[in-house]
Amino acid sequence: MRFDDDADLDTSEVQDVRGSRIPGGRATVGGGIAGVIALILGLLFGVGPDQLGLSSDGSDPSVGSSSAAQVQESCLKGQDANSRDDCRTVAVVNSVQDFWRQEFQRRGGSYTDARTVLFSRQVGTACGSATSAVGPFYCPGDRRVYLDLGFFDDLRTKFGSSGGPFAQAYVVAHEYGHHVQNQTGTLERSQDGRQGADSNAVRVELQADCYAGVWAHHATSTPDESTGRPLITELTRADIRDGLDAAAAVGDDRIQQRYQGRVTPESWTHGSAAQRQQWFSTGLRTGDMARCDTFA
C-alpha cells in the first residue's frame, strides 16, 4: 500500500489528543480481564461505548489537550504516510472521505465529514468515556471515530492478524462505514439491544465491513480533491490478503474461541470470521454500496 509522495495531507480531518488528560473522564472499562470482557461483548470495531454502559459524562476530547497535535506537525505529505502509522491513518481518512463525498454526490446526496480522534489510554466522547481496551469505535453522538494506534499492535499480538498497512486501513474504513450508516439511517437498527448471529447488531457490523471493501475497490482511482490524482497509488494482492486476515481475526467466533475457549453464537455482535471476510470481499469485488444489504 503506497501513497502519492507529493500529495498534501489534510490533517484537519484528524484530531490528535494522544498524551492529553481528559478532565472528568471516568473510564469504566479497564485493561486486563475487564478489557478482554469488553472485547468479547462486542465493542471491538464497534459503535459507541454507551452500548456497554460506560460513563456518559460527555467529555469532549479537545478539552484539556496538551501540545499533543503530532499529526498536524509531522503529517504533511503522502511520503510521511508511507513511513509513519499516524500519518498513514491521516492519509487513509483523507482517502476514505474523498470517496464517500464523491459517492454521495454521485447518488444525489450530501456527505458530512467525520473526524478521527487519535488518543492514548482513555478518551471522553459524546457516547461516554472509554479506554483503549475497547478497541476502535465510532460515536454517532459526536460523529467521530476514536482510535488508539496501539490497537494495531494488538491486532497482531492478541488477535493473530498478519498486520500490515492495509490491515490498519481496513480498521479505519470499517469505522467510516458506521459513519455512512449513521447518515443513511441504518446505524440505529443496531440499537435494539439484541445479540446473536442473526441480530441487527451483526448485520450492521457486516455492512460496515462491506462498505470498507467498497472503498478499497475504488481507493486507487478516487481522485484526491487537492491534486486530482489518487492519494493511494498502489494496493497489492498481499495488501488485500492482510485486510482479509484482519477481518477474520476479529470475527466473534475467533475472539470467543481465543479468550473463552468456546464459541457462543447467541452472544455474537459482529459476525463470524467467515462472514466478515465474505462481506468485505463483496464490497471489494463489486465496488457498489447497493450490494451491501446485509439486512436482506
PDB file of C-alpha atoms in Angstrom:
ATOM      1  CA  MET A   1       0.000   0.000   0.000  1.00  0.00           C
ATOM      2  CA  ARG A   2       1.556   3.248  -1.150  1.00  0.00           C
ATOM      3  CA  PHE A   3       0.549   6.872  -1.157  1.00  0.00           C
ATOM      4  CA  ASP A   4       1.382   9.657  -3.583  1.00  0.00           C
ATOM      5  CA  ASP A   5       4.577  11.095  -2.109  1.00  0.00           C
ATOM      6  CA  ASP A   6       3.760  14.626  -3.245  1.00  0.00           C
ATOM      7  CA  ALA A   7       0.128  14.738  -2.092  1.00  0.00           C
ATOM      8  CA  ASP A   8      -0.815  17.174   0.651  1.00  0.00           C
ATOM      9  CA  LEU A   9      -2.412  15.517   3.681  1.00  0.00           C
ATOM     10  CA  ASP A  10      -5.454  17.188   5.233  1.00  0.00           C
ATOM     11  CA  THR A  11      -4.740  16.941   8.944  1.00  0.00           C
ATOM     12  CA  SER A  12      -7.938  18.855   9.796  1.00  0.00           C
ATOM     13  CA  GLU A  13      -9.772  15.522   9.465  1.00  0.00           C
ATOM     14  CA  VAL A  14      -7.794  14.024  12.371  1.00  0.00           C
ATOM     15  CA  GLN A  15      -7.657  15.326  15.934  1.00  0.00           C
ATOM     16  CA  ASP A  16      -4.610  14.203  17.877  1.00  0.00           C
ATOM     17  CA  VAL A  17      -5.087  14.154  21.647  1.00  0.00           C
ATOM     18  CA  ARG A  18      -2.512  11.492  22.476  1.00  0.00           C
ATOM     19  CA  GLY A  19      -0.964  12.245  25.831  1.00  0.00           C
ATOM     20  CA  SER A  20      -3.790  14.568  26.824  1.00  0.00           C
ATOM     21  CA  ARG A  21      -5.628  14.451  30.110  1.00  0.00           C
ATOM     22  CA  ILE A  22      -9.368  14.139  29.743  1.00  0.00           C
ATOM     23  CA  PRO A  23     -10.992  16.093  32.596  1.00  0.00           C
ATOM     24  CA  GLY A  24     -13.763  14.249  34.390  1.00  0.00           C
ATOM     25  CA  GLY A  25     -13.394  11.173  32.237  1.00  0.00           C
ATOM     26  CA  ARG A  26     -14.308   8.098  34.254  1.00  0.00           C
ATOM     27  CA  ALA A  27     -13.261   5.220  32.054  1.00  0.00           C
ATOM     28  CA  THR A  28     -15.299   2.318  33.356  1.00  0.00           C
ATOM     29  CA  VAL A  29     -13.835  -0.356  31.079  1.00  0.00           C
ATOM     30  CA  GLY A  30     -10.266  -1.098  32.066  1.00  0.00           C
ATOM     31  CA  GLY A  31      -7.419  -3.211  30.805  1.00  0.00           C
ATOM     32  CA  GLY A  32      -6.650  -6.813  31.636  1.00  0.00           C
ATOM     33  CA  ILE A  33      -9.630  -9.093  32.218  1.00  0.00           C
ATOM     34  CA  ALA A  34     -12.112  -6.222  32.000  1.00  0.00           C
ATOM     35  CA  GLY A  35     -10.703  -5.279  28.630  1.00  0.00           C
ATOM     36  CA  VAL A  36     -10.999  -8.846  27.370  1.00  0.00           C
ATOM     37  CA  ILE A  37     -14.610  -8.999  28.558  1.00  0.00           C
ATOM     38  CA  ALA A  38     -15.327  -5.753  26.739  1.00  0.00           C
ATOM     39  CA  LEU A  39     -13.898  -7.196  23.548  1.00  0.00           C
ATOM     40  CA  ILE A  40     -15.922 -10.399  23.851  1.00  0.00           C
ATOM     41  CA  LEU A  41     -19.072  -8.381  24.491  1.00  0.00           C
ATOM     42  CA  GLY A  42     -18.526  -6.828  21.142  1.00  0.00           C
ATOM     43  CA  LEU A  43     -17.343  -3.232  21.114  1.00  0.00           C
ATOM     44  CA  LEU A  44     -14.295  -4.143  19.047  1.00  0.00           C
ATOM     45  CA  PHE A  45     -14.678  -2.233  15.783  1.00  0.00           C
ATOM     46  CA  GLY A  46     -17.994  -1.104  17.203  1.00  0.00           C
ATOM     47  CA  VAL A  47     -20.322   1.782  17.773  1.00  0.00           C
ATOM     48  CA  GLY A  48     -20.117   3.962  20.864  1.00  0.00           C
ATOM     49  CA  PRO A  49     -19.070   2.879  24.366  1.00  0.00           C
ATOM     50  CA  ASP A  50     -22.587   3.695  25.592  1.00  0.00           C
ATOM     51  CA  GLN A  51     -23.572   0.234  24.342  1.00  0.00           C
ATOM     52  CA  LEU A  52     -21.544  -1.281  27.180  1.00  0.00           C
ATOM     53  CA  GLY A  53     -22.865   1.112  29.808  1.00  0.00           C
ATOM     54  CA  LEU A  54     -19.731   3.207  30.080  1.00  0.00           C
ATOM     55  CA  SER A  55     -19.977   6.523  31.877  1.00  0.00           C
ATOM     56  CA  SER A  56     -21.743   9.182  29.846  1.00  0.00           C
ATOM     57  CA  ASP A  57     -20.033  12.305  31.102  1.00  0.00           C
ATOM     58  CA  GLY A  58     -19.836  13.578  27.533  1.00  0.00           C
ATOM     59  CA  SER A  59     -16.306  14.911  27.832  1.00  0.00           C
ATOM     60  CA  ASP A  60     -15.038  16.480  24.647  1.00  0.00           C
ATOM     61  CA  PRO A  61     -11.643  15.105  23.561  1.00  0.00           C
ATOM     62  CA  SER A  62     -10.442  18.587  22.687  1.00  0.00           C
ATOM     63  CA  VAL A  63     -10.803  19.765  26.269  1.00  0.00           C
ATOM     64  CA  GLY A  64      -7.577  19.696  28.243  1.00  0.00           C
ATOM     65  CA  SER A  65      -5.450  18.827  25.234  1.00  0.00           C
ATOM     66  CA  SER A  66      -1.746  19.224  25.694  1.00  0.00           C
ATOM     67  CA  SER A  67       0.611  20.028  22.835  1.00  0.00           C
ATOM     68  CA  ALA A  68      -0.106  16.552  21.502  1.00  0.00           C
ATOM     69  CA  ALA A  69      -1.018  17.585  17.964  1.00  0.00           C
ATOM     70  CA  GLN A  70       1.733  15.476  16.451  1.00  0.00           C
ATOM     71  CA  VAL A  71      -0.048  14.775  13.179  1.00  0.00           C
ATOM     72  CA  GLN A  72      -0.548  18.463  12.449  1.00  0.00           C
ATOM     73  CA  GLU A  73       3.193  18.998  12.762  1.00  0.00           C
ATOM     74  CA  SER A  74       4.529  15.833  11.167  1.00  0.00           C
ATOM     75  CA  CYS A  75       1.982  14.535   8.645  1.00  0.00           C
ATOM     76  CA  LEU A  76       2.266  16.944   5.768  1.00  0.00           C
ATOM     77  CA  LYS A  77       2.793  14.859   2.640  1.00  0.00           C
ATOM     78  CA  GLY A  78       1.995  11.446   1.257  1.00  0.00           C
ATOM     79  CA  GLN A  79       5.621  10.458   1.797  1.00  0.00           C
ATOM     80  CA  ASP A  80       5.014  10.856   5.546  1.00  0.00           C
ATOM     81  CA  ALA A  81       2.124   8.377   5.272  1.00  0.00           C
ATOM     82  CA  ASN A  82       4.491   5.872   3.692  1.00  0.00           C
ATOM     83  CA  SER A  83       6.714   5.883   6.783  1.00  0.00           C
ATOM     84  CA  ARG A  84       4.548   6.603   9.875  1.00  0.00           C
ATOM     85  CA  ASP A  85       1.477   4.856  11.290  1.00  0.00           C
ATOM     86  CA  ASP A  86      -0.176   8.073  12.460  1.00  0.00           C
ATOM     87  CA  CYS A  87       0.392   9.791   9.124  1.00  0.00           C
ATOM     88  CA  ARG A  88      -0.869   6.680   7.332  1.00  0.00           C
ATOM     89  CA  THR A  89      -4.055   6.979   9.355  1.00  0.00           C
ATOM     90  CA  VAL A  90      -4.443  10.592   8.252  1.00  0.00           C
ATOM     91  CA  ALA A  91      -3.981   9.586   4.614  1.00  0.00           C
ATOM     92  CA  VAL A  92      -6.475   6.722   4.858  1.00  0.00           C
ATOM     93  CA  VAL A  93      -9.042   9.015   6.487  1.00  0.00           C
ATOM     94  CA  ASN A  94      -8.487  11.501   3.653  1.00  0.00           C
ATOM     95  CA  SER A  95      -8.909   8.808   1.004  1.00  0.00           C
ATOM     96  CA  VAL A  96     -11.978   7.237   2.616  1.00  0.00           C
ATOM     97  CA  GLN A  97     -13.735  10.578   2.974  1.00  0.00           C
ATOM     98  CA  ASP A  98     -12.783  11.676  -0.539  1.00  0.00           C
ATOM     99  CA  PHE A  99     -14.501   8.537  -1.806  1.00  0.00           C
ATOM    100  CA  TRP A 100     -17.669   8.864   0.259  1.00  0.00           C
ATOM    101  CA  ARG A 101     -18.062  12.567  -0.551  1.00  0.00           C
ATOM    102  CA  GLN A 102     -17.901  11.750  -4.233  1.00  0.00           C
ATOM    103  CA  GLU A 103     -20.128   8.670  -3.901  1.00  0.00           C
ATOM    104  CA  PHE A 104     -22.833  10.544  -2.008  1.00  0.00           C
ATOM    105  CA  GLN A 105     -22.698  13.338  -4.598  1.00  0.00           C
ATOM    106  CA  ARG A 106     -22.968  10.812  -7.414  1.00  0.00           C
ATOM    107  CA  ARG A 107     -26.081   9.438  -5.773  1.00  0.00           C
ATOM    108  CA  GLY A 108     -27.592  12.888  -5.329  1.00  0.00           C
ATOM    109  CA  GLY A 109     -26.844  13.162  -1.623  1.00  0.00           C
ATOM    110  CA  SER A 110     -24.501  15.087   0.619  1.00  0.00           C
ATOM    111  CA  TYR A 111     -21.806  13.552   2.808  1.00  0.00           C
ATOM    112  CA  THR A 112     -20.931  15.142   6.157  1.00  0.00           C
ATOM    113  CA  ASP A 113     -17.309  14.741   7.210  1.00  0.00           C
ATOM    114  CA  ALA A 114     -16.333  12.908  10.393  1.00  0.00           C
ATOM    115  CA  ARG A 115     -13.089  13.456  12.279  1.00  0.00           C
ATOM    116  CA  THR A 116     -10.897  10.698  13.637  1.00  0.00           C
ATOM    117  CA  VAL A 117      -9.600  11.253  17.161  1.00  0.00           C
ATOM    118  CA  LEU A 118      -6.243   9.657  17.965  1.00  0.00           C
ATOM    119  CA  PHE A 119      -5.987   9.054  21.700  1.00  0.00           C
ATOM    120  CA  SER A 120      -3.917   7.111  24.197  1.00  0.00           C
ATOM    121  CA  ARG A 121      -5.177   5.180  27.216  1.00  0.00           C
ATOM    122  CA  GLN A 122      -8.579   6.867  27.628  1.00  0.00           C
ATOM    123  CA  VAL A 123     -10.845   9.386  25.983  1.00  0.00           C
ATOM    124  CA  GLY A 124     -14.105  11.201  26.620  1.00  0.00           C
ATOM    125  CA  THR A 125     -16.770  11.171  23.921  1.00  0.00           C
ATOM    126  CA  ALA A 126     -20.400  12.147  23.462  1.00  0.00           C
ATOM    127  CA  CYS A 127     -21.128   8.411  23.896  1.00  0.00           C
ATOM    128  CA  GLY A 128     -19.289   8.180  27.214  1.00  0.00           C
ATOM    129  CA  SER A 129     -15.735   7.635  28.400  1.00  0.00           C
ATOM    130  CA  ALA A 130     -13.673   4.738  27.083  1.00  0.00           C
ATOM    131  CA  THR A 131     -10.244   3.226  27.472  1.00  0.00           C
ATOM    132  CA  SER A 132      -8.019   1.727  24.810  1.00  0.00           C
ATOM    133  CA  ALA A 133      -9.226  -1.730  25.881  1.00  0.00           C
ATOM    134  CA  VAL A 134     -12.488  -1.360  23.969  1.00  0.00           C
ATOM    135  CA  GLY A 135     -10.752  -1.048  20.597  1.00  0.00           C
ATOM    136  CA  PRO A 136     -11.593   1.393  17.791  1.00  0.00           C
ATOM    137  CA  PHE A 137     -15.155   2.707  17.708  1.00  0.00           C
ATOM    138  CA  TYR A 138     -17.464   5.246  16.110  1.00  0.00           C
ATOM    139  CA  CYS A 139     -19.592   7.549  18.261  1.00  0.00           C
ATOM    140  CA  PRO A 140     -22.776   8.677  16.475  1.00  0.00           C
ATOM    141  CA  GLY A 141     -23.369  11.289  19.173  1.00  0.00           C
ATOM    142  CA  ASP A 142     -20.452  13.435  18.018  1.00  0.00           C
ATOM    143  CA  ARG A 143     -19.825  11.800  14.613  1.00  0.00           C
ATOM    144  CA  ARG A 144     -16.235  10.917  15.372  1.00  0.00           C
ATOM    145  CA  VAL A 145     -14.077   7.831  15.023  1.00  0.00           C
ATOM    146  CA  TYR A 146     -11.899   7.023  18.041  1.00  0.00           C
ATOM    147  CA  LEU A 147      -8.642   5.113  17.693  1.00  0.00           C
ATOM    148  CA  ASP A 148      -5.665   4.286  19.879  1.00  0.00           C
ATOM    149  CA  LEU A 149      -2.893   3.396  17.435  1.00  0.00           C
ATOM    150  CA  GLY A 150      -1.657   0.780  19.905  1.00  0.00           C
ATOM    151  CA  PHE A 151      -4.585  -1.335  18.729  1.00  0.00           C
ATOM    152  CA  PHE A 152      -2.704  -2.104  15.522  1.00  0.00           C
ATOM    153  CA  ASP A 153      -0.082  -3.932  17.595  1.00  0.00           C
ATOM    154  CA  ASP A 154      -2.869  -5.734  19.480  1.00  0.00           C
ATOM    155  CA  LEU A 155      -4.357  -6.821  16.175  1.00  0.00           C
ATOM    156  CA  ARG A 156      -1.206  -8.858  15.569  1.00  0.00           C
ATOM    157  CA  THR A 157      -0.182  -9.905  19.059  1.00  0.00           C
ATOM    158  CA  LYS A 158      -3.568 -10.512  20.704  1.00  0.00           C
ATOM    159  CA  PHE A 159      -5.770 -11.439  17.754  1.00  0.00           C
ATOM    160  CA  GLY A 160      -3.315 -13.204  15.469  1.00  0.00           C
ATOM    161  CA  SER A 161      -3.684 -10.973  12.428  1.00  0.00           C
ATOM    162  CA  SER A 162      -0.793 -10.719   9.987  1.00  0.00           C
ATOM    163  CA  GLY A 163      -0.996  -6.946  10.379  1.00  0.00           C
ATOM    164  CA  GLY A 164       0.394  -4.561   7.797  1.00  0.00           C
ATOM    165  CA  PRO A 165      -0.594  -1.111   6.500  1.00  0.00           C
ATOM    166  CA  PHE A 166      -3.741  -2.279   4.733  1.00  0.00           C
ATOM    167  CA  ALA A 167      -4.975  -4.152   7.792  1.00  0.00           C
ATOM    168  CA  GLN A 168      -4.804  -0.793   9.542  1.00  0.00           C
ATOM    169  CA  ALA A 169      -6.624   0.857   6.643  1.00  0.00           C
ATOM    170  CA  TYR A 170      -9.382  -1.770   6.861  1.00  0.00           C
ATOM    171  CA  VAL A 171      -9.963  -0.866  10.522  1.00  0.00           C
ATOM    172  CA  VAL A 172     -10.311   2.833   9.700  1.00  0.00           C
ATOM    173  CA  ALA A 173     -12.531   2.210   6.662  1.00  0.00           C
ATOM    174  CA  HIS A 174     -14.806  -0.051   8.720  1.00  0.00           C
ATOM    175  CA  GLU A 175     -15.371   2.718  11.266  1.00  0.00           C
ATOM    176  CA  TYR A 176     -16.212   5.161   8.494  1.00  0.00           C
ATOM    177  CA  GLY A 177     -18.662   2.551   7.269  1.00  0.00           C
ATOM    178  CA  HIS A 178     -20.525   3.190  10.523  1.00  0.00           C
ATOM    179  CA  HIS A 179     -20.479   6.906   9.765  1.00  0.00           C
ATOM    180  CA  VAL A 180     -22.025   6.220   6.365  1.00  0.00           C
ATOM    181  CA  GLN A 181     -24.682   4.115   8.106  1.00  0.00           C
ATOM    182  CA  ASN A 182     -25.343   6.965  10.514  1.00  0.00           C
ATOM    183  CA  GLN A 183     -26.051   9.263   7.580  1.00  0.00           C
ATOM    184  CA  THR A 184     -28.203   6.778   5.688  1.00  0.00           C
ATOM    185  CA  GLY A 185     -30.270   5.860   8.751  1.00  0.00           C
ATOM    186  CA  THR A 186     -29.280   2.205   9.090  1.00  0.00           C
ATOM    187  CA  LEU A 187     -27.000   2.549  12.112  1.00  0.00           C
ATOM    188  CA  GLU A 188     -29.861   2.902  14.551  1.00  0.00           C
ATOM    189  CA  ARG A 189     -31.006  -0.609  13.666  1.00  0.00           C
ATOM    190  CA  SER A 190     -28.190  -1.950  15.852  1.00  0.00           C
ATOM    191  CA  GLN A 191     -29.566  -0.215  18.935  1.00  0.00           C
ATOM    192  CA  ASP A 192     -32.351  -2.690  19.713  1.00  0.00           C
ATOM    193  CA  GLY A 193     -30.236  -4.444  22.344  1.00  0.00           C
ATOM    194  CA  ARG A 194     -30.305  -7.846  20.679  1.00  0.00           C
ATOM    195  CA  GLN A 195     -27.290 -10.092  20.183  1.00  0.00           C
ATOM    196  CA  GLY A 196     -26.774 -13.256  18.195  1.00  0.00           C
ATOM    197  CA  ALA A 197     -25.768 -14.456  14.760  1.00  0.00           C
ATOM    198  CA  ASP A 198     -28.945 -13.095  13.142  1.00  0.00           C
ATOM    199  CA  SER A 199     -29.166  -9.861  15.132  1.00  0.00           C
ATOM    200  CA  ASN A 200     -29.258  -6.373  13.679  1.00  0.00           C
ATOM    201  CA  ALA A 201     -26.048  -5.650  15.581  1.00  0.00           C
ATOM    202  CA  VAL A 202     -24.237  -8.266  13.491  1.00  0.00           C
ATOM    203  CA  ARG A 203     -25.878  -7.105  10.257  1.00  0.00           C
ATOM    204  CA  VAL A 204     -24.756  -3.519  10.907  1.00  0.00           C
ATOM    205  CA  GLU A 205     -21.168  -4.621  11.515  1.00  0.00           C
ATOM    206  CA  LEU A 206     -21.072  -6.801   8.402  1.00  0.00           C
ATOM    207  CA  GLN A 207     -22.410  -3.933   6.335  1.00  0.00           C
ATOM    208  CA  ALA A 208     -19.616  -1.719   7.656  1.00  0.00           C
ATOM    209  CA  ASP A 209     -17.147  -4.400   6.522  1.00  0.00           C
ATOM    210  CA  CYS A 210     -18.774  -4.348   3.090  1.00  0.00           C
ATOM    211  CA  TYR A 211     -18.529  -0.559   2.921  1.00  0.00           C
ATOM    212  CA  ALA A 212     -14.835  -0.842   3.787  1.00  0.00           C
ATOM    213  CA  GLY A 213     -14.481  -3.160   0.801  1.00  0.00           C
ATOM    214  CA  VAL A 214     -16.358  -0.727  -1.447  1.00  0.00           C
ATOM    215  CA  TRP A 215     -13.859   1.992  -0.556  1.00  0.00           C
ATOM    216  CA  ALA A 216     -10.943  -0.392  -1.158  1.00  0.00           C
ATOM    217  CA  HIS A 217     -12.319  -1.195  -4.623  1.00  0.00           C
ATOM    218  CA  HIS A 218     -12.111   2.493  -5.543  1.00  0.00           C
ATOM    219  CA  ALA A 219      -9.096   3.503  -3.434  1.00  0.00           C
ATOM    220  CA  THR A 220      -6.545   3.692  -6.261  1.00  0.00           C
ATOM    221  CA  SER A 221      -8.920   5.519  -8.609  1.00  0.00           C
ATOM    222  CA  THR A 222     -10.535   8.078  -6.282  1.00  0.00           C
ATOM    223  CA  PRO A 223      -9.008  11.474  -7.050  1.00  0.00           C
ATOM    224  CA  ASP A 224      -7.695  13.495  -4.154  1.00  0.00           C
ATOM    225  CA  GLU A 225      -9.603  16.758  -4.047  1.00  0.00           C
ATOM    226  CA  SER A 226      -6.437  18.866  -3.794  1.00  0.00           C
ATOM    227  CA  THR A 227      -4.361  17.254  -6.551  1.00  0.00           C
ATOM    228  CA  GLY A 228      -6.864  15.495  -8.792  1.00  0.00           C
ATOM    229  CA  ARG A 229      -4.703  12.364  -8.520  1.00  0.00           C
ATOM    230  CA  PRO A 230      -5.465   9.292  -6.387  1.00  0.00           C
ATOM    231  CA  LEU A 231      -3.927   9.630  -2.956  1.00  0.00           C
ATOM    232  CA  ILE A 232      -3.386   5.862  -2.823  1.00  0.00           C
ATOM    233  CA  THR A 233      -1.225   4.786  -5.734  1.00  0.00           C
ATOM    234  CA  GLU A 234      -0.886   1.051  -5.086  1.00  0.00           C
ATOM    235  CA  LEU A 235      -2.775  -1.795  -3.431  1.00  0.00           C
ATOM    236  CA  THR A 236      -1.218  -5.210  -3.913  1.00  0.00           C
ATOM    237  CA  ARG A 237      -2.673  -8.684  -3.540  1.00  0.00           C
ATOM    238  CA  ALA A 238      -0.633  -9.007  -0.365  1.00  0.00           C
ATOM    239  CA  ASP A 239      -2.349  -5.889   0.985  1.00  0.00           C
ATOM    240  CA  ILE A 240      -5.762  -7.377   0.292  1.00  0.00           C
ATOM    241  CA  ARG A 241      -4.738 -10.612   2.000  1.00  0.00           C
ATOM    242  CA  ASP A 242      -3.729  -8.608   5.065  1.00  0.00           C
ATOM    243  CA  GLY A 243      -7.124  -6.894   5.071  1.00  0.00           C
ATOM    244  CA  LEU A 244      -8.976 -10.189   4.786  1.00  0.00           C
ATOM    245  CA  ASP A 245      -6.810 -11.685   7.511  1.00  0.00           C
ATOM    246  CA  ALA A 246      -7.616  -8.775   9.824  1.00  0.00           C
ATOM    247  CA  ALA A 247     -11.332  -9.183   9.108  1.00  0.00           C
ATOM    248  CA  ALA A 248     -11.141 -12.861  10.055  1.00  0.00           C
ATOM    249  CA  ALA A 249      -9.043 -12.211  13.171  1.00  0.00           C
ATOM    250  CA  VAL A 250     -11.790 -10.051  14.694  1.00  0.00           C
ATOM    251  CA  GLY A 251     -14.650 -12.432  13.950  1.00  0.00           C
ATOM    252  CA  ASP A 252     -16.748 -13.181  17.025  1.00  0.00           C
ATOM    253  CA  ASP A 253     -16.026 -16.898  16.784  1.00  0.00           C
ATOM    254  CA  ARG A 254     -12.264 -16.371  16.627  1.00  0.00           C
ATOM    255  CA  ILE A 255     -12.292 -13.968  19.584  1.00  0.00           C
ATOM    256  CA  GLN A 256     -14.548 -16.192  21.683  1.00  0.00           C
ATOM    257  CA  GLN A 257     -12.511 -19.312  20.997  1.00  0.00           C
ATOM    258  CA  ARG A 258      -9.306 -17.464  21.815  1.00  0.00           C
ATOM    259  CA  TYR A 259     -10.471 -15.852  25.053  1.00  0.00           C
ATOM    260  CA  GLN A 260     -13.211 -18.065  26.464  1.00  0.00           C
ATOM    261  CA  GLY A 261     -12.371 -21.412  24.864  1.00  0.00           C
ATOM    262  CA  ARG A 262     -15.755 -21.921  23.218  1.00  0.00           C
ATOM    263  CA  VAL A 263     -17.967 -20.317  20.583  1.00  0.00           C
ATOM    264  CA  THR A 264     -21.370 -18.956  21.621  1.00  0.00           C
ATOM    265  CA  PRO A 265     -23.206 -17.612  18.541  1.00  0.00           C
ATOM    266  CA  GLU A 266     -26.112 -16.384  20.660  1.00  0.00           C
ATOM    267  CA  SER A 267     -23.862 -13.630  22.020  1.00  0.00           C
ATOM    268  CA  TRP A 268     -22.368 -12.500  18.717  1.00  0.00           C
ATOM    269  CA  THR A 269     -22.407  -8.792  17.908  1.00  0.00           C
ATOM    270  CA  HIS A 270     -20.084  -8.572  14.882  1.00  0.00           C
ATOM    271  CA  GLY A 271     -20.317 -11.828  12.933  1.00  0.00           C
ATOM    272  CA  SER A 272     -18.052 -14.785  12.317  1.00  0.00           C
ATOM    273  CA  ALA A 273     -14.622 -14.664  10.705  1.00  0.00           C
ATOM    274  CA  ALA A 274     -16.062 -16.149   7.510  1.00  0.00           C
ATOM    275  CA  GLN A 275     -18.914 -13.628   7.417  1.00  0.00           C
ATOM    276  CA  ARG A 276     -16.621 -10.665   7.931  1.00  0.00           C
ATOM    277  CA  GLN A 277     -14.354 -11.828   5.133  1.00  0.00           C
ATOM    278  CA  GLN A 278     -17.330 -12.549   2.882  1.00  0.00           C
ATOM    279  CA  TRP A 279     -18.856  -9.095   3.225  1.00  0.00           C
ATOM    280  CA  PHE A 280     -15.552  -7.258   2.930  1.00  0.00           C
ATOM    281  CA  SER A 281     -14.914  -9.288  -0.236  1.00  0.00           C
ATOM    282  CA  THR A 282     -18.384  -8.444  -1.580  1.00  0.00           C
ATOM    283  CA  GLY A 283     -17.680  -4.737  -1.312  1.00  0.00           C
ATOM    284  CA  LEU A 284     -14.189  -5.137  -2.704  1.00  0.00           C
ATOM    285  CA  ARG A 285     -15.349  -7.185  -5.683  1.00  0.00           C
ATOM    286  CA  THR A 286     -18.352  -5.074  -6.667  1.00  0.00           C
ATOM    287  CA  GLY A 287     -17.420  -1.569  -5.541  1.00  0.00           C
ATOM    288  CA  ASP A 288     -21.161  -0.977  -5.141  1.00  0.00           C
ATOM    289  CA  MET A 289     -22.655   0.043  -1.792  1.00  0.00           C
ATOM    290  CA  ALA A 290     -26.042  -1.204  -3.036  1.00  0.00           C
ATOM    291  CA  ARG A 291     -24.631  -4.730  -2.849  1.00  0.00           C
ATOM    292  CA  CYS A 292     -24.009  -4.288   0.877  1.00  0.00           C
ATOM    293  CA  ASP A 293     -27.565  -5.010   2.019  1.00  0.00           C
ATOM    294  CA  THR A 294     -26.872  -7.339   4.912  1.00  0.00           C
ATOM    295  CA  PHE A 295     -30.487  -6.984   6.056  1.00  0.00           C
ATOM    296  CA  ALA A 296     -31.988  -8.701   3.013  1.00  0.00           C
TER     297      ALA A 296
END
